[in-house]
Amino acid sequence: METKIELENLNPVDFYGVNEQRLEKIRQLFPKIKIIARGNSLKLLGESAEVDKFSLLLKKIKKHVSTFNTLTDTEFESLLLNDEHKASLSAGSGGAILFSLQGQAIKPRSENQVRMVEEFEKKDLIFATGPAGTGKTYLAVALAVKALKSGLVKRIILCRPAVEAGEKIGFLPGDMKEKLDPYMQALYDALNDMIPQKRLEALIEERIVQIAPLAFMRGRTLGEAVVILDEAQNATISQLKMFLTRMGENSKFIITGDETQIDIADKRDSGLVHALKILKNLENISFIRFKNSDVVRHRLVKQIIEAYDRDFAERKNK
């Protein structure tokens, strides 16, 4: 069966991709159809049932582009997987939180990211847990920067457990800040995407933005601030209790972490694992568990995580 289809209002570059990379992925998805592309026209040779499936995919892509006026690689991949919902989330559901220094909209790109944005508006304490690449930390920093720019808070406080901050840190060059900065780099990376370098340096100098290891939070009351604890799985039970009891007036706390990436010597002492158990029934706390399907980094990251999960399950069952 031979069928001719017109792309009509769809830009061929959007559909074919650079060097026809997207078209090649479509060909892999429909191996029973021969697809010949000529400008705005496509000639399909193959079974009618497969051609109908192709036509349905094309219709979804056209609808997405017409609605959102965008078709990023992430959105395209989601549509190929028949996940229109995820594609629409990536395109702009929930709107931009703010814009990066490169002018790109920073917005929720998965269902759980949308939920995290919504819960931030309603709750003062959020636990966001799950695998790497799901955007937990980056989104938390974006929410904090937006709150600061909007005048909702007066400070941003970002911290992480410096797991090796005992004897080993003494061998690193520089003063205390320089010794600790490598542990804070992921937080600096996120901030550098959102705040110009000179402005960020001024905010840090004025202590409006504070980046410090978890141990430095002891004895403080943290009010009028968005406070983020990253890599919370590496905080001990006593450290996380200390951190949570720092909450002051008009503050919002976000705790992020991955229970499968515990680096402290005694994994049973992970404050994150413990807190998720004993606080789960308390009201006014939001628990958001990110999944592999929420991964927003390179598509290989999701496949790598799934491979490790399978290996872990196999080892556990032996």
Short mmCIF file of C-alpha atoms in Angstrom, two decimals, residues 5-314:
data_model
loop_
_atom_site.label_atom_id
_atom_site.label_comp_id
_atom_site.label_asym_id
_atom_site.label_seq_id
_atom_site.Cartn_x
_atom_site.Cartn_y
_atom_site.Cartn_z
CA ILE A 5 0.92 12.51 3.55
CA GLU A 6 1.49 16.26 3.70
CA LEU A 7 3.16 17.87 6.72
CA GLU A 8 1.09 20.99 5.98
CA ASN A 9 1.70 23.58 8.75
CA LEU A 10 4.42 21.50 10.41
CA ASN A 11 7.96 22.73 9.73
CA PRO A 12 9.87 19.84 8.09
CA VAL A 13 12.97 20.69 10.16
CA ASP A 14 10.95 20.19 13.38
CA PHE A 15 9.71 16.83 12.17
CA TYR A 16 12.83 15.49 10.46
CA GLY A 17 15.32 16.93 12.95
CA VAL A 18 18.91 17.97 12.29
CA ASN A 19 20.43 15.61 9.69
CA GLU A 20 17.10 13.74 9.79
CA GLN A 21 17.88 12.35 13.26
CA ARG A 22 14.22 12.50 14.32
CA LEU A 23 13.04 10.92 11.08
CA GLU A 24 15.47 8.06 11.63
CA LYS A 25 13.96 7.43 15.08
CA ILE A 26 10.50 7.36 13.50
CA ARG A 27 11.73 4.85 10.93
CA GLN A 28 13.04 2.66 13.76
CA LEU A 29 9.63 2.92 15.45
CA PHE A 30 7.88 1.80 12.25
CA PRO A 31 10.17 -0.85 10.72
CA LYS A 32 7.32 -2.27 8.58
CA ILE A 33 6.90 1.00 6.68
CA LYS A 34 9.23 2.49 4.12
CA ILE A 35 9.22 6.27 4.66
CA ILE A 36 10.38 8.51 1.82
CA ALA A 37 10.65 12.20 2.72
CA ARG A 38 10.55 14.95 0.10
CA GLY A 39 10.17 18.45 1.53
CA ASN A 40 6.69 18.81 3.03
CA SER A 41 5.57 15.45 1.64
CA LEU A 42 5.97 11.92 2.90
CA LYS A 43 5.43 8.77 0.89
CA LEU A 44 4.67 5.68 2.96
CA LEU A 45 4.92 2.13 1.67
CA GLY A 46 3.59 -0.57 3.97
CA GLU A 47 0.66 -2.21 5.70
CA SER A 48 -2.43 -0.04 6.19
CA ALA A 49 -2.56 -0.73 9.95
CA GLU A 50 1.00 0.55 10.39
CA VAL A 51 0.31 3.57 8.18
CA ASP A 52 -2.70 4.38 10.39
CA LYS A 53 -0.47 4.26 13.49
CA PHE A 54 2.03 6.56 11.79
CA SER A 55 -0.75 8.98 10.85
CA LEU A 56 -1.94 9.05 14.46
CA LEU A 57 1.58 9.89 15.69
CA LEU A 58 1.89 12.66 13.10
CA LYS A 59 -1.48 14.05 14.21
CA LYS A 60 -0.29 14.16 17.84
CA ILE A 61 2.95 15.91 16.84
CA LYS A 62 1.03 18.50 14.79
CA LYS A 63 -1.37 19.11 17.68
CA HIS A 64 1.52 19.55 20.13
CA VAL A 65 3.33 22.06 17.90
CA SER A 66 0.09 23.95 17.23
CA THR A 67 -0.68 24.16 20.97
CA PHE A 68 2.76 24.95 22.39
CA ASN A 69 4.69 26.27 19.37
CA THR A 70 7.64 24.10 20.40
CA LEU A 71 9.00 20.61 19.78
CA THR A 72 12.15 19.99 21.78
CA ASP A 73 13.98 16.66 21.71
CA THR A 74 12.47 15.81 25.11
CA GLU A 75 8.96 16.57 23.88
CA PHE A 76 9.57 14.62 20.66
CA GLU A 77 10.83 11.58 22.61
CA SER A 78 7.75 11.70 24.87
CA LEU A 79 5.41 11.79 21.86
CA LEU A 80 7.21 8.82 20.30
CA LEU A 81 6.56 6.95 23.55
CA ASN A 82 2.88 7.93 23.28
CA ASP A 83 3.17 10.09 26.40
CA GLU A 84 1.33 13.26 25.39
CA HIS A 85 0.97 14.26 29.03
CA LYS A 86 4.71 14.30 29.66
CA ALA A 87 5.28 16.16 26.39
CA SER A 88 2.81 18.86 27.39
CA LEU A 89 4.42 19.17 30.83
CA SER A 90 7.80 19.63 29.19
CA ALA A 91 6.38 22.21 26.80
CA GLY A 92 5.10 24.45 29.50
CA SER A 93 2.39 23.14 31.78
CA GLY A 94 2.65 25.13 34.98
CA GLY A 95 4.53 27.92 33.19
CA ALA A 96 8.07 29.13 33.68
CA ILE A 97 9.33 29.51 37.24
CA LEU A 98 11.97 31.92 35.97
CA PHE A 99 14.41 32.21 33.07
CA SER A 100 18.03 31.11 32.94
CA LEU A 101 20.80 33.54 32.03
CA GLN A 102 20.67 32.01 28.54
CA GLY A 103 17.02 32.99 28.26
CA GLN A 104 15.66 29.47 28.58
CA ALA A 105 12.49 28.95 30.60
CA ILE A 106 13.05 26.98 33.79
CA LYS A 107 9.82 25.09 34.27
CA PRO A 108 8.53 21.75 35.52
CA ARG A 109 9.30 19.01 33.02
CA SER A 110 7.68 15.96 34.61
CA GLU A 111 4.56 15.14 36.58
CA ASN A 112 6.37 15.07 39.90
CA GLN A 113 8.17 18.32 39.13
CA VAL A 114 4.78 19.96 38.56
CA ARG A 115 3.62 18.53 41.87
CA MET A 116 6.72 19.88 43.62
CA VAL A 117 5.99 23.38 42.32
CA GLU A 118 2.38 23.12 43.49
CA GLU A 119 3.32 21.76 46.91
CA PHE A 120 5.87 24.54 47.43
CA GLU A 121 2.98 27.01 47.30
CA LYS A 122 1.02 25.12 49.97
CA LYS A 123 3.49 23.43 52.31
CA ASP A 124 6.39 24.68 54.43
CA LEU A 125 8.31 21.39 54.42
CA ILE A 126 8.90 19.24 51.35
CA PHE A 127 10.78 15.96 51.05
CA ALA A 128 11.73 15.35 47.40
CA THR A 129 13.39 11.97 46.99
CA GLY A 130 14.34 9.75 44.10
CA PRO A 131 17.04 8.89 41.56
CA ALA A 132 19.63 11.16 40.01
CA GLY A 133 18.65 13.21 36.99
CA THR A 134 15.08 13.96 38.05
CA GLY A 135 15.82 17.65 38.64
CA LYS A 136 15.08 17.71 42.37
CA THR A 137 17.92 19.99 43.41
CA TYR A 138 17.80 22.24 40.36
CA LEU A 139 14.05 22.78 40.71
CA ALA A 140 14.39 23.45 44.44
CA VAL A 141 17.02 26.14 43.77
CA ALA A 142 14.81 27.68 41.06
CA LEU A 143 11.89 27.88 43.49
CA ALA A 144 14.16 29.50 46.09
CA VAL A 145 15.52 32.08 43.63
CA LYS A 146 12.00 32.94 42.49
CA ALA A 147 10.85 33.38 46.12
CA LEU A 148 13.80 35.69 46.80
CA LYS A 149 13.24 37.76 43.65
CA SER A 150 9.52 38.03 44.47
CA GLY A 151 10.27 39.31 47.98
CA LEU A 152 8.56 36.35 49.64
CA VAL A 153 11.71 35.59 51.62
CA LYS A 154 14.83 37.53 52.55
CA ARG A 155 17.42 34.76 52.26
CA ILE A 156 18.30 31.54 50.49
CA ILE A 157 20.24 29.00 52.52
CA LEU A 158 21.66 25.99 50.73
CA CYS A 159 23.48 23.19 52.47
CA ARG A 160 24.75 19.66 52.03
CA PRO A 161 26.39 17.16 54.35
CA ALA A 162 30.17 17.26 53.79
CA VAL A 163 30.60 13.53 54.28
CA GLU A 164 34.40 13.62 54.27
CA ALA A 165 34.70 16.92 56.17
CA GLY A 166 36.64 15.38 59.03
CA GLU A 167 40.35 14.62 58.78
CA LYS A 168 40.54 14.44 54.98
CA ILE A 169 39.46 18.02 54.41
CA GLY A 170 42.60 19.29 56.14
CA PHE A 171 44.68 18.07 53.24
CA LEU A 172 42.80 20.22 50.73
CA PRO A 173 44.38 23.58 49.82
CA GLY A 174 42.91 26.96 50.73
CA ASP A 175 40.81 28.42 53.51
CA MET A 176 37.69 26.78 54.95
CA LYS A 177 35.41 28.08 52.18
CA GLU A 178 37.76 26.81 49.49
CA LYS A 179 38.02 23.44 51.23
CA LEU A 180 34.22 23.09 51.38
CA ASP A 181 33.30 24.48 47.97
CA PRO A 182 33.74 21.14 46.13
CA TYR A 183 30.95 19.68 48.26
CA MET A 184 28.68 22.59 47.35
CA GLN A 185 29.44 22.63 43.61
CA ALA A 186 26.07 21.26 42.46
CA LEU A 187 24.35 24.12 44.29
CA TYR A 188 26.72 26.70 42.78
CA ASP A 189 26.06 25.24 39.32
CA ALA A 190 22.31 25.73 39.71
CA LEU A 191 22.68 29.28 41.03
CA ASN A 192 25.09 30.21 38.24
CA ASP A 193 22.40 29.28 35.72
CA MET A 194 19.95 31.72 37.29
CA ILE A 195 21.90 34.65 38.76
CA PRO A 196 24.69 36.64 37.03
CA GLN A 197 28.10 35.89 38.52
CA LYS A 198 28.79 39.36 39.92
CA ARG A 199 25.30 39.62 41.39
CA LEU A 200 25.64 36.17 42.96
CA GLU A 201 28.99 37.12 44.49
CA ALA A 202 27.38 40.24 45.97
CA LEU A 203 24.45 38.23 47.37
CA ILE A 204 26.87 35.78 48.97
CA GLU A 205 28.96 38.64 50.38
CA GLU A 206 25.80 40.19 51.87
CA ARG A 207 24.77 36.73 53.20
CA ILE A 208 21.48 36.94 51.34
CA VAL A 209 22.54 33.71 49.66
CA GLN A 210 24.33 31.35 52.00
CA ILE A 211 25.94 28.07 50.98
CA ALA A 212 27.33 26.00 53.81
CA PRO A 213 27.80 22.43 55.04
CA LEU A 214 25.07 20.98 57.22
CA ALA A 215 27.20 21.11 60.38
CA PHE A 216 27.22 24.93 60.18
CA MET A 217 23.44 25.04 60.75
CA ARG A 218 23.67 24.01 64.40
CA GLY A 219 22.35 26.59 66.83
CA ARG A 220 20.71 28.78 64.17
CA THR A 221 17.06 29.73 63.70
CA LEU A 222 16.35 30.01 60.00
CA GLY A 223 13.44 32.37 59.35
CA GLU A 224 12.37 34.45 56.35
CA ALA A 225 14.20 32.01 54.10
CA VAL A 226 14.00 29.15 51.67
CA VAL A 227 16.33 26.52 53.10
CA ILE A 228 17.43 23.56 51.01
CA LEU A 229 19.22 20.49 52.28
CA ASP A 230 20.64 18.54 49.35
CA GLU A 231 21.98 14.95 49.46
CA ALA A 232 20.06 14.44 52.69
CA GLN A 233 20.63 10.68 52.59
CA ASN A 234 24.15 11.44 53.83
CA ALA A 235 22.95 13.32 56.89
CA THR A 236 22.85 11.27 60.07
CA ILE A 237 19.64 10.92 62.10
CA SER A 238 20.85 13.46 64.67
CA GLN A 239 21.99 15.89 61.96
CA LEU A 240 18.65 15.82 60.16
CA LYS A 241 16.77 16.29 63.43
CA MET A 242 18.99 19.29 64.12
CA PHE A 243 18.33 20.68 60.65
CA LEU A 244 14.56 20.26 60.76
CA THR A 245 14.34 21.98 64.13
CA ARG A 246 16.02 25.10 62.69
CA MET A 247 12.72 26.15 61.03
CA GLY A 248 11.77 29.74 61.82
CA GLU A 249 8.89 32.03 60.93
CA ASN A 250 8.02 32.42 57.24
CA SER A 251 10.52 29.78 56.15
CA LYS A 252 10.20 26.95 53.69
CA PHE A 253 12.40 23.87 53.89
CA ILE A 254 13.12 21.51 50.99
CA ILE A 255 14.98 18.27 51.66
CA THR A 256 16.25 16.37 48.63
CA GLY A 257 18.03 13.05 48.41
CA ASP A 258 18.28 9.56 47.02
CA GLU A 259 17.89 6.67 49.45
CA THR A 260 19.89 4.38 47.16
CA GLN A 261 23.00 6.62 47.23
CA ILE A 262 23.97 6.60 50.91
CA ASP A 263 27.69 7.32 51.40
CA ILE A 264 27.96 7.46 55.19
CA ALA A 265 29.72 4.55 56.88
CA ASP A 266 26.64 3.15 58.66
CA LYS A 267 23.76 3.26 56.16
CA ARG A 268 21.33 2.52 59.01
CA ASP A 269 22.10 6.00 60.38
CA SER A 270 20.78 7.80 57.29
CA GLY A 271 18.66 10.69 58.52
CA LEU A 272 16.63 10.79 55.32
CA VAL A 273 15.54 7.15 55.53
CA HIS A 274 14.69 7.60 59.20
CA ALA A 275 12.74 10.85 58.68
CA LEU A 276 10.67 9.40 55.86
CA LYS A 277 9.53 6.67 58.24
CA ILE A 278 8.72 8.68 61.36
CA LEU A 279 7.29 11.82 59.73
CA LYS A 280 5.11 10.19 57.08
CA ASN A 281 1.86 10.67 59.04
CA LEU A 282 2.40 14.31 59.96
CA GLU A 283 0.20 16.89 58.29
CA ASN A 284 1.53 19.90 56.40
CA ILE A 285 4.56 17.98 55.13
CA SER A 286 4.74 17.03 51.48
CA PHE A 287 6.47 13.84 50.36
CA ILE A 288 7.27 13.66 46.65
CA ARG A 289 8.88 10.48 45.40
CA PHE A 290 10.47 10.93 41.99
CA LYS A 291 10.71 7.90 39.72
CA ASN A 292 12.83 6.80 36.78
CA SER A 293 10.12 8.20 34.48
CA ASP A 294 10.88 11.68 35.89
CA VAL A 295 14.49 11.67 34.68
CA VAL A 296 15.08 14.84 32.65
CA ARG A 297 18.79 14.51 31.89
CA HIS A 298 20.20 12.72 28.85
CA ARG A 299 17.92 9.80 27.91
CA LEU A 300 20.77 7.37 28.69
CA VAL A 301 20.55 8.36 32.38
CA LYS A 302 17.13 6.72 32.69
CA GLN A 303 18.41 3.55 30.99
CA ILE A 304 21.49 3.45 33.23
CA ILE A 305 19.37 3.81 36.39
CA GLU A 306 17.05 1.03 35.23
CA ALA A 307 20.04 -1.24 34.50
CA TYR A 308 21.43 -0.70 38.00
CA ASP A 309 17.97 -1.28 39.51
CA ARG A 310 17.69 -4.61 37.70
CA ASP A 311 21.16 -5.62 38.82
CA PHE A 312 20.37 -4.67 42.42
CA ALA A 313 17.15 -6.72 42.34
CA GLU A 314 18.98 -9.74 40.91
#
